[in-house]
Short mmCIF file of C-alpha atoms and ligand atoms in Angstrom, two decimals:
data_model
loop_
_atom_site.label_atom_id
_atom_site.label_comp_id
_atom_site.label_asym_id
_atom_site.label_seq_id
_atom_site.Cartn_x
_atom_site.Cartn_y
_atom_site.Cartn_z
CA MET A 221 -54.52 143.51 -71.67
CA MET A 222 -51.28 142.96 -71.55
CA GLY A 223 -49.19 145.89 -71.26
CA GLU A 224 -51.45 146.53 -67.75
CA GLY A 225 -49.53 146.21 -64.44
CA LYS A 226 -45.96 144.04 -63.65
CA SER A 227 -46.30 140.31 -64.62
CA ALA A 228 -46.47 137.79 -61.52
CA TRP A 229 -43.82 136.02 -62.67
CA THR A 230 -40.51 136.29 -63.90
CA PRO A 231 -38.45 135.77 -67.25
CA GLU A 232 -37.43 132.39 -65.99
CA GLN A 233 -40.48 131.56 -64.62
CA LEU A 234 -41.94 131.43 -67.45
CA ALA A 235 -39.38 129.73 -69.15
CA THR A 236 -39.94 127.93 -66.88
CA MET A 237 -43.41 127.15 -68.20
CA ALA A 238 -42.60 126.99 -71.55
CA ARG A 239 -40.39 124.03 -70.64
CA LEU A 240 -43.43 121.92 -68.71
CA ARG A 241 -45.64 122.62 -71.84
CA ASP A 242 -43.07 121.19 -74.41
CA ALA A 243 -41.84 118.10 -71.91
CA ALA A 244 -45.92 117.78 -71.32
CA MET A 245 -46.24 117.61 -75.61
CA LYS A 246 -43.43 115.16 -76.00
CA ASP A 247 -44.62 112.34 -72.48
CA SER A 248 -46.35 109.65 -73.34
CA TYR A 249 -46.36 109.10 -69.25
CA ALA A 250 -50.47 109.55 -69.35
CA PHE A 251 -51.56 108.00 -72.39
CA ASP A 252 -50.00 105.47 -71.15
CA ARG A 253 -51.52 104.98 -67.53
CA LEU A 254 -54.67 105.98 -68.70
CA ARG A 255 -54.34 102.33 -70.69
CA HIS A 256 -53.88 101.08 -66.99
CA LEU A 257 -56.76 102.67 -66.06
CA THR A 258 -58.73 101.27 -69.03
CA ASP A 259 -57.99 98.16 -70.61
CA ASN A 260 -56.15 96.47 -67.50
CA ILE A 261 -58.46 97.57 -64.34
CA GLY A 262 -61.45 98.82 -66.74
CA PRO A 263 -65.05 100.22 -64.65
CA ARG A 264 -64.50 101.64 -61.39
CA LEU A 265 -67.84 101.67 -60.11
CA SER A 266 -67.34 104.39 -56.71
CA GLY A 267 -67.63 100.74 -53.72
CA SER A 268 -66.71 98.47 -56.63
CA PRO A 269 -62.81 95.92 -56.63
CA GLN A 270 -61.60 97.95 -59.70
CA ALA A 271 -62.11 101.35 -57.90
CA GLN A 272 -59.21 100.04 -54.26
CA GLN A 273 -57.17 98.73 -57.82
CA ALA A 274 -57.81 101.57 -59.11
CA VAL A 275 -56.79 103.57 -56.11
CA ASP A 276 -53.77 100.63 -55.78
CA TYR A 277 -52.24 102.01 -58.34
CA VAL A 278 -52.55 105.92 -59.11
CA ALA A 279 -50.48 105.14 -55.22
CA ALA A 280 -47.82 103.57 -56.51
CA GLU A 281 -47.23 105.37 -59.67
CA MET A 282 -47.51 108.83 -57.52
CA ARG A 283 -44.48 106.88 -55.06
CA ALA A 284 -42.42 105.41 -58.12
CA LEU A 285 -41.95 109.42 -58.80
CA GLY A 286 -40.47 110.43 -55.12
CA ALA A 287 -44.93 112.74 -53.69
CA LYS A 288 -45.50 111.68 -50.81
CA VAL A 289 -49.05 109.75 -50.72
CA THR A 290 -51.46 108.95 -48.39
CA LEU A 291 -54.85 107.53 -48.55
CA GLU A 292 -57.72 109.72 -47.17
CA LYS A 293 -60.93 107.79 -46.22
CA ALA A 294 -64.48 107.93 -47.37
CA MET A 295 -67.71 105.72 -47.30
CA VAL A 296 -68.91 105.43 -50.90
CA PRO A 297 -72.13 104.19 -52.44
CA HIS A 298 -71.51 100.40 -53.38
CA TRP A 299 -74.35 100.20 -56.40
CA VAL A 300 -74.39 97.54 -58.24
CA ARG A 301 -76.58 97.02 -62.14
CA GLY A 302 -78.28 94.13 -62.58
CA ALA A 303 -80.61 93.38 -65.23
CA GLU A 304 -81.74 95.42 -67.70
CA SER A 305 -84.80 95.25 -70.60
CA ALA A 306 -88.13 96.87 -71.65
CA GLU A 307 -90.57 95.89 -74.25
CA VAL A 308 -93.37 97.74 -75.72
CA VAL A 309 -96.37 94.87 -75.68
CA LYS A 310 -98.98 96.80 -76.04
CA TRP A 311 -99.00 99.93 -78.93
CA PRO A 312 -101.22 100.78 -81.27
CA GLY A 313 -100.97 99.15 -84.82
CA GLN A 314 -98.54 96.22 -83.40
CA THR A 315 -98.90 92.79 -85.57
CA PRO A 316 -100.53 90.18 -82.84
CA GLU A 317 -97.52 88.48 -80.33
CA THR A 318 -95.23 90.60 -80.93
CA THR A 319 -93.01 93.02 -78.79
CA GLN A 320 -90.69 96.00 -79.40
CA LYS A 321 -87.44 96.30 -77.70
CA ILE A 322 -86.27 99.69 -76.03
CA VAL A 323 -82.85 99.20 -74.73
CA LEU A 324 -82.22 101.72 -71.60
CA THR A 325 -80.39 101.51 -68.56
CA ALA A 326 -80.57 101.25 -64.94
CA LEU A 327 -79.75 105.04 -63.25
CA GLY A 328 -77.38 104.53 -59.84
CA PRO A 329 -79.19 104.66 -57.32
CA SER A 330 -82.39 102.89 -58.45
CA VAL A 331 -83.64 100.83 -57.15
CA ALA A 332 -85.36 97.74 -58.87
CA THR A 333 -88.15 96.33 -59.60
CA PRO A 334 -90.05 92.39 -58.83
CA PRO A 335 -87.15 90.07 -60.67
CA GLU A 336 -89.45 89.69 -62.61
CA GLY A 337 -89.79 92.66 -63.88
CA ILE A 338 -93.46 94.74 -64.31
CA THR A 339 -95.75 95.61 -66.28
CA ALA A 340 -97.68 99.37 -67.05
CA GLU A 341 -98.91 102.09 -68.96
CA VAL A 342 -96.97 104.89 -70.22
CA VAL A 343 -97.16 107.98 -69.54
CA ALA A 344 -94.09 110.57 -71.65
CA VAL A 345 -93.91 114.24 -71.29
CA LYS A 346 -91.60 116.48 -72.41
CA ASP A 347 -91.41 118.60 -68.90
CA TRP A 348 -91.56 120.13 -65.81
CA LYS A 349 -95.19 121.68 -67.08
CA GLN A 350 -96.24 119.59 -69.83
CA LEU A 351 -96.47 117.19 -66.69
CA HIS A 352 -97.33 119.72 -64.31
CA ALA A 353 -100.77 120.24 -66.92
CA LEU A 354 -101.78 115.82 -67.00
CA PRO A 355 -105.17 115.73 -65.28
CA ALA A 356 -104.53 114.77 -60.83
CA ASP A 357 -104.40 110.45 -62.37
CA ALA A 358 -102.91 110.34 -65.31
CA VAL A 359 -99.55 109.65 -63.69
CA LYS A 360 -101.17 106.95 -61.12
CA GLY A 361 -100.47 103.28 -61.97
CA LYS A 362 -98.37 104.82 -64.89
CA ILE A 363 -94.07 104.30 -65.93
CA LEU A 364 -93.18 107.80 -67.43
CA LEU A 365 -91.65 108.84 -69.25
CA PHE A 366 -89.43 112.35 -69.41
CA ASN A 367 -89.00 112.61 -73.41
CA HIS A 368 -86.13 116.10 -72.58
CA PRO A 369 -84.34 116.49 -75.45
CA PHE A 370 -80.28 116.85 -75.24
CA ASP A 371 -79.56 119.89 -77.59
CA LYS A 372 -77.22 119.31 -79.79
CA GLU A 373 -76.54 122.22 -81.11
CA LEU A 374 -75.76 123.59 -78.12
CA ALA A 375 -73.43 120.82 -77.63
CA ALA A 376 -71.69 121.48 -81.38
CA GLU A 377 -71.78 124.86 -80.18
CA GLY A 378 -69.26 124.03 -78.19
CA ASN A 379 -71.03 124.48 -74.73
CA GLY A 380 -72.04 120.76 -74.51
CA LEU A 381 -71.76 121.51 -70.76
CA GLN A 382 -74.99 123.94 -70.98
CA ALA A 383 -76.47 121.06 -72.89
CA TYR A 384 -76.24 118.86 -70.57
CA VAL A 385 -77.47 120.96 -67.95
CA GLY A 386 -80.16 122.12 -69.80
CA GLY A 387 -81.35 117.99 -70.23
CA VAL A 388 -79.98 116.63 -66.52
CA ILE A 389 -82.05 118.37 -64.20
CA TYR A 390 -85.15 115.06 -65.55
CA ARG A 391 -82.57 112.71 -64.74
CA ALA A 392 -81.75 113.69 -61.49
CA ALA A 393 -84.93 114.68 -60.32
CA GLY A 394 -88.23 112.38 -62.74
CA ALA A 395 -88.56 109.69 -60.40
CA SER A 396 -89.04 111.73 -57.15
CA ALA A 397 -91.07 113.82 -59.25
CA GLY A 398 -93.01 110.64 -61.00
CA ALA A 399 -93.34 108.58 -57.43
CA ALA A 400 -95.31 111.64 -56.23
CA LEU A 401 -98.04 111.54 -59.01
CA GLY A 402 -97.95 108.25 -57.82
CA ALA A 403 -95.82 106.70 -60.94
CA VAL A 404 -94.85 102.96 -60.31
CA ALA A 405 -92.11 103.35 -62.32
CA VAL A 406 -89.72 107.08 -64.46
CA LEU A 407 -87.96 106.22 -67.23
CA VAL A 408 -85.43 109.37 -68.80
CA ARG A 409 -84.72 110.27 -72.38
CA SER A 410 -80.48 109.44 -72.41
CA VAL A 411 -79.12 113.74 -71.16
CA GLY A 412 -76.10 112.84 -73.88
CA GLY A 413 -75.81 113.62 -78.28
CA ALA A 414 -74.67 109.65 -78.97
CA ASP A 415 -76.75 108.77 -82.23
CA PHE A 416 -76.66 104.90 -82.24
CA ARG A 417 -78.58 104.01 -79.41
CA LEU A 418 -76.57 103.62 -76.68
CA PRO A 419 -77.86 104.23 -73.46
CA HIS A 420 -76.39 107.12 -71.41
CA THR A 421 -76.47 106.75 -67.16
CA GLY A 422 -75.88 108.63 -64.12
CA GLU A 423 -77.33 109.69 -61.82
CA MET A 424 -80.46 109.94 -59.73
CA GLU A 425 -81.43 111.57 -56.02
CA TYR A 426 -84.56 110.21 -54.31
CA SER A 427 -85.95 113.43 -52.39
CA PRO A 428 -86.88 112.25 -48.61
CA GLY A 429 -90.40 111.24 -48.31
CA VAL A 430 -90.51 110.26 -51.35
CA ALA A 431 -92.38 106.47 -52.69
CA ARG A 432 -88.27 105.18 -54.39
CA ILE A 433 -90.01 104.02 -58.06
CA PRO A 434 -87.13 102.26 -60.18
CA ALA A 435 -85.56 104.37 -62.18
CA ALA A 436 -83.91 103.71 -65.93
CA ALA A 437 -82.80 105.96 -69.48
CA VAL A 438 -83.75 104.47 -72.25
CA THR A 439 -81.92 106.49 -75.11
CA ALA A 440 -82.90 109.08 -78.19
CA GLU A 441 -84.23 106.63 -80.55
CA ASP A 442 -85.85 105.06 -78.11
CA ALA A 443 -88.09 108.09 -76.18
CA ASP A 444 -89.54 108.96 -79.71
CA LEU A 445 -90.50 105.75 -80.33
CA LEU A 446 -92.49 105.90 -76.47
CA SER A 447 -93.30 109.30 -77.16
CA ASP A 448 -94.52 107.92 -81.33
CA LEU A 449 -96.69 105.33 -79.25
CA VAL A 450 -97.99 106.95 -76.88
CA ALA A 451 -99.46 110.32 -79.14
CA GLN A 452 -101.56 107.27 -81.33
CA GLY A 453 -102.95 105.29 -78.95
CA PRO A 454 -102.15 103.70 -75.08
CA VAL A 455 -98.83 102.31 -74.51
CA ALA A 456 -97.50 99.36 -71.89
CA LEU A 457 -94.28 98.17 -71.79
CA HIS A 458 -93.07 95.46 -69.64
CA LEU A 459 -90.16 96.67 -67.48
CA THR A 460 -87.67 94.60 -66.09
CA LEU A 461 -84.66 95.92 -63.82
CA THR A 462 -82.44 94.20 -60.89
CA PRO A 463 -79.53 96.68 -59.52
CA ARG A 464 -78.64 96.05 -55.89
CA ALA A 465 -77.46 98.64 -53.51
CA LEU A 466 -74.71 96.94 -51.10
CA PRO A 467 -73.77 98.63 -48.14
CA ASP A 468 -71.35 101.35 -48.29
CA ALA A 469 -67.88 101.36 -49.28
CA GLU A 470 -65.00 102.42 -47.20
CA SER A 471 -62.60 103.26 -50.18
CA ASP A 472 -59.90 106.66 -50.50
CA ASN A 473 -59.31 109.84 -52.46
CA VAL A 474 -55.69 109.13 -53.25
CA ILE A 475 -53.72 112.78 -52.51
CA ALA A 476 -50.60 113.04 -53.47
CA ASP A 477 -48.11 116.23 -52.59
CA TRP A 478 -45.56 117.26 -54.12
CA PRO A 479 -43.82 119.52 -50.97
CA GLY A 480 -43.09 123.44 -51.66
CA SER A 481 -39.58 124.90 -50.96
CA GLU A 482 -40.57 126.74 -49.70
CA HIS A 483 -44.17 127.02 -48.41
CA PRO A 484 -45.11 123.74 -47.65
CA GLU A 485 -48.04 124.64 -46.64
CA GLN A 486 -49.46 125.88 -49.03
CA ILE A 487 -51.60 124.56 -52.01
CA VAL A 488 -52.39 123.32 -55.55
CA VAL A 489 -55.47 121.36 -55.34
CA VAL A 490 -54.55 119.37 -58.89
CA SER A 491 -57.08 117.17 -59.56
CA GLY A 492 -60.18 114.45 -61.93
CA HIS A 493 -61.36 112.10 -60.67
CA LEU A 494 -61.28 107.58 -60.71
CA ASP A 495 -64.25 106.47 -59.79
CA SER A 496 -66.26 106.15 -63.60
CA TRP A 497 -69.90 104.81 -64.44
CA ASP A 498 -69.86 100.61 -65.38
CA LEU A 499 -70.92 100.77 -69.60
CA GLY A 500 -67.44 101.75 -70.23
CA THR A 501 -64.29 102.09 -68.80
CA GLY A 502 -63.72 105.77 -68.09
CA ALA A 503 -61.46 106.68 -70.30
CA ILE A 504 -63.17 110.56 -71.30
CA ASP A 505 -65.15 110.22 -67.69
CA ASP A 506 -63.15 110.36 -65.70
CA GLY A 507 -60.24 108.82 -65.87
CA ALA A 508 -58.30 111.08 -68.87
CA GLY A 509 -58.72 114.02 -65.51
CA VAL A 510 -56.30 112.13 -62.87
CA VAL A 511 -53.88 111.17 -65.45
CA VAL A 512 -52.77 114.78 -66.73
CA SER A 513 -53.07 115.69 -63.22
CA MET A 514 -50.91 112.66 -62.71
CA GLU A 515 -48.49 113.86 -65.00
CA THR A 516 -48.15 116.97 -63.19
CA ILE A 517 -46.10 116.29 -60.36
CA ARG A 518 -44.25 113.47 -63.47
CA LEU A 519 -42.51 116.82 -64.65
CA MET A 520 -41.38 117.78 -61.68
CA SER A 521 -39.65 115.22 -60.85
CA GLN A 522 -38.61 114.42 -64.60
CA LEU A 523 -37.11 118.45 -65.36
CA GLY A 524 -36.58 118.51 -62.02
CA ILE A 525 -38.48 121.06 -60.73
CA HIS A 526 -39.70 122.44 -57.46
CA PRO A 527 -41.87 125.07 -56.55
CA ARG A 528 -42.56 127.57 -53.35
CA ARG A 529 -45.68 125.57 -52.39
CA THR A 530 -47.03 121.85 -52.38
CA ILE A 531 -48.10 120.99 -54.96
CA ARG A 532 -51.57 117.97 -54.61
CA ILE A 533 -52.38 115.75 -56.75
CA ILE A 534 -56.14 113.88 -55.82
CA ALA A 535 -57.76 111.33 -57.42
CA TRP A 536 -60.82 112.01 -56.34
CA MET A 537 -63.68 108.93 -55.35
CA SER A 538 -66.87 109.37 -56.27
CA GLU A 539 -67.90 111.68 -57.86
CA GLU A 540 -69.82 109.87 -59.49
CA GLU A 541 -71.98 108.63 -57.14
CA GLY A 542 -72.83 111.73 -54.84
CA SER A 543 -68.58 113.07 -54.45
CA GLN A 544 -68.95 111.92 -51.23
CA GLY A 545 -64.72 112.27 -51.78
CA ALA A 546 -65.18 115.49 -52.46
CA ALA A 547 -67.33 115.59 -49.03
CA ALA A 548 -64.32 113.83 -46.69
CA TYR A 549 -61.36 116.15 -47.66
CA MET A 550 -64.00 118.93 -47.00
CA ALA A 551 -64.46 117.32 -43.06
CA ASP A 552 -61.00 116.90 -43.05
CA HIS A 553 -59.63 119.82 -44.37
CA GLY A 554 -62.18 122.55 -44.69
CA SER A 555 -60.66 124.69 -42.02
CA ASP A 556 -57.25 124.80 -43.21
CA MET A 557 -58.80 126.51 -47.04
CA ALA A 558 -56.47 129.81 -46.11
CA ASN A 559 -53.49 127.78 -46.51
CA HIS A 560 -55.63 126.15 -49.89
CA VAL A 561 -54.45 128.84 -52.36
CA GLY A 562 -55.93 126.78 -55.82
CA ALA A 563 -58.08 123.88 -56.63
CA ILE A 564 -58.02 122.60 -60.60
CA GLU A 565 -60.19 120.06 -62.15
CA SER A 566 -60.48 118.60 -65.03
CA ASP A 567 -63.78 116.28 -65.63
CA LEU A 568 -64.95 117.56 -69.31
CA GLY A 569 -62.54 114.88 -71.13
CA ALA A 570 -59.92 115.51 -73.06
CA ASP A 571 -59.88 117.30 -76.20
CA HIS A 572 -58.22 120.00 -77.10
CA PRO A 573 -58.21 122.64 -74.58
CA THR A 574 -58.71 126.69 -75.88
CA GLY A 575 -57.41 127.51 -72.56
CA ILE A 576 -58.37 127.60 -69.37
CA TYR A 577 -61.70 128.58 -66.82
CA TYR A 578 -61.28 130.13 -63.66
CA ALA A 579 -63.57 130.87 -60.38
CA GLY A 580 -62.96 133.63 -57.89
CA LYS A 581 -61.67 137.50 -58.52
CA ALA A 582 -62.02 139.37 -61.05
CA ASP A 583 -58.12 140.38 -60.93
CA LEU A 584 -57.56 136.59 -61.60
CA GLY A 585 -57.99 136.56 -65.37
CA SER A 586 -55.47 139.97 -66.17
CA TRP A 587 -53.21 137.92 -63.53
CA LEU A 588 -53.35 134.72 -65.34
CA GLN A 589 -52.89 136.44 -68.90
CA PRO A 590 -48.35 135.76 -69.03
CA VAL A 591 -50.10 132.27 -68.62
CA ALA A 592 -52.02 132.21 -71.32
CA GLN A 593 -48.93 133.35 -73.67
CA VAL A 594 -47.72 130.03 -72.63
CA LEU A 595 -50.56 128.00 -73.12
CA GLY A 596 -50.79 130.24 -76.44
CA ALA A 597 -48.24 128.19 -78.38
CA ILE A 598 -50.65 124.67 -77.98
CA GLY A 599 -53.83 127.23 -79.05
CA GLY A 600 -54.66 127.44 -75.09
CA GLU A 601 -54.69 130.79 -74.94
CA THR A 602 -57.86 132.07 -73.93
CA LEU A 603 -59.16 133.22 -70.16
CA THR A 604 -63.29 132.08 -68.87
CA ALA A 605 -64.78 133.71 -66.02
CA ALA A 606 -67.20 130.66 -65.09
CA PRO A 607 -69.05 130.15 -62.12
CA GLU A 608 -67.05 127.30 -61.10
CA THR A 609 -65.25 124.71 -62.39
CA GLY A 610 -64.95 120.98 -61.12
CA ALA A 611 -68.04 118.78 -58.77
CA ASP A 612 -64.85 117.96 -57.30
CA ILE A 613 -63.88 121.10 -55.67
CA GLU A 614 -67.06 123.39 -55.23
CA GLY A 615 -66.44 123.21 -51.57
CA LEU A 616 -63.26 124.54 -52.44
CA THR A 617 -64.76 127.04 -54.15
CA GLU A 618 -67.63 128.80 -52.02
CA LYS A 619 -64.18 128.67 -49.19
CA GLY A 620 -62.74 130.93 -51.76
CA VAL A 621 -60.10 128.73 -53.32
CA PRO A 622 -60.06 130.65 -56.53
CA SER A 623 -60.01 127.49 -58.69
CA PHE A 624 -59.58 126.00 -62.41
CA ALA A 625 -60.44 123.54 -65.53
CA PRO A 626 -58.76 123.29 -68.59
CA ILE A 627 -61.44 124.28 -71.13
CA GLN A 628 -61.59 120.88 -73.58
CA ASP A 629 -63.02 121.20 -76.33
CA SER A 630 -67.23 119.65 -75.45
CA ARG A 631 -68.70 119.09 -79.62
CA PHE A 632 -68.21 115.56 -78.99
CA TYR A 633 -68.23 114.64 -74.79
CA PHE A 634 -71.43 113.93 -74.71
CA ASN A 635 -71.76 111.94 -77.46
CA TYR A 636 -70.24 109.20 -75.70
CA HIS A 637 -70.25 110.72 -71.48
CA HIS A 638 -71.30 108.06 -69.08
CA THR A 639 -71.90 105.44 -72.23
CA ALA A 640 -70.33 101.56 -73.36
CA ALA A 641 -68.63 103.65 -75.77
CA ASP A 642 -66.18 105.71 -73.60
CA THR A 643 -64.00 103.41 -73.23
CA LEU A 644 -59.33 104.90 -74.18
CA ASP A 645 -59.88 104.84 -78.11
CA LYS A 646 -61.79 108.37 -77.05
CA VAL A 647 -58.43 109.45 -76.53
CA ASN A 648 -56.52 111.29 -78.89
CA PRO A 649 -52.85 111.58 -77.63
CA GLY A 650 -51.51 114.47 -79.04
CA HIS A 651 -54.74 115.68 -77.33
CA LEU A 652 -53.87 114.63 -73.16
CA ASN A 653 -50.44 115.71 -73.53
CA GLU A 654 -52.34 119.71 -74.36
CA ASN A 655 -54.54 119.05 -72.08
CA ALA A 656 -51.55 118.20 -69.69
CA ALA A 657 -49.91 121.01 -70.43
CA VAL A 658 -52.20 123.09 -69.75
CA ASN A 659 -53.22 121.48 -65.86
CA ALA A 660 -48.89 121.59 -65.40
CA VAL A 661 -47.90 124.75 -66.94
CA LEU A 662 -51.05 126.22 -64.52
CA ALA A 663 -50.61 124.43 -61.51
CA TYR A 664 -46.27 125.71 -61.17
CA ALA A 665 -47.66 129.17 -61.81
CA LEU A 666 -50.34 128.87 -59.01
CA ALA A 667 -47.50 127.61 -57.20
CA ASP A 668 -43.87 129.31 -58.18
CA SER A 669 -45.89 132.70 -58.00
CA PRO A 670 -44.38 135.28 -55.73
CA GLU A 671 -47.58 135.52 -54.61
CA PRO A 672 -50.25 133.85 -54.15
CA ALA A 673 -53.30 134.03 -56.73
CA PRO A 674 -55.82 137.14 -55.81
CA ARG A 675 -58.79 135.24 -54.00
ZN1 ZN B 274 -66.67 112.94 -64.54
#
């Protein structure tokens, strides 16, 4: 690609990118903010007091750097986890008077069982095909288990996201599919690679017009245990889940602008989502994405860089429970997409970034070649076209805004994703800095090029 046409950036601008990259690699700003978000504030479930504390924290930190901060309202779900337990109470080969514990966690926004729980026979299937091959009444009154394995080989090859997408449909749609056939509850095998009997929570959706039944994720080990027993004979499970859906809560996206020196009305979005699931502390999903975005303004401030266009940091609210923050942004700014010249979201953890995903015109790849060269010094020179780049910026991508994401090493991300093990220790400070460097260099490139990125 090099040598085909001229670089969009001058040698001075490329030198500024190198300065941003090197400063990001030396800084502990992002990691220190991540420590506060995770260890001090803790889990940030949408609608929770911690999520709101995090909104105030990010806003104050951005103001302290001289950014222009606004909080933009979004109504978000406020679902609260309750008790969650299950025991196999009947199975082939059972020792009399014993039960076996099953490790699971409710999916959001699952409805509850009665407080004393329910007891029902278990039907296990691997996928839709097996479900639809069952006799008409096979699921009626039963607990339906989807035991669809996470493709660990695919993840180990570096395609974590593809492995995740391959299984997430059962988590999202399994409850209503089961309810339509008369199931009283649905269990799904956790969508993730954890090997230590850890359940992975996540979002599910109830289809309109179908009964809402309780839904939980069991660990991979427990899914296999149940399937093994079901293959041998009748298995009954006692299941207790007592989550509650409280009224929707008022929350905010945090918007922090570093105003452009020539075209302040033209905007480059740099973002991550501030809410998290509640089992861990949301370090890799997605505290990391928020702090590497914050770092972009930190570096602009520290190095005194004022690009032509505005760099807008967004800490999105409620990505995990339906992207209500992103929807509110599109409702408020959807008519101004011509002035949104680029959007970045980091939401695939904080491991080593090998480069940049881009969605939009095919020319974006060759246009970004000089930027990729700057990132080559930290092993981030790959440019890969992708259909989409992040859930919160999907609306912008659909409106034709060129969009981007760091390509994080995804081999390990889904071992911890949405589990109690999503904690600060999973983040390597050096890798976090590499992600901050990718964000800052790319944001500067988009905000200071003479012409906006091709679209
Ligand atoms: Zn996320």
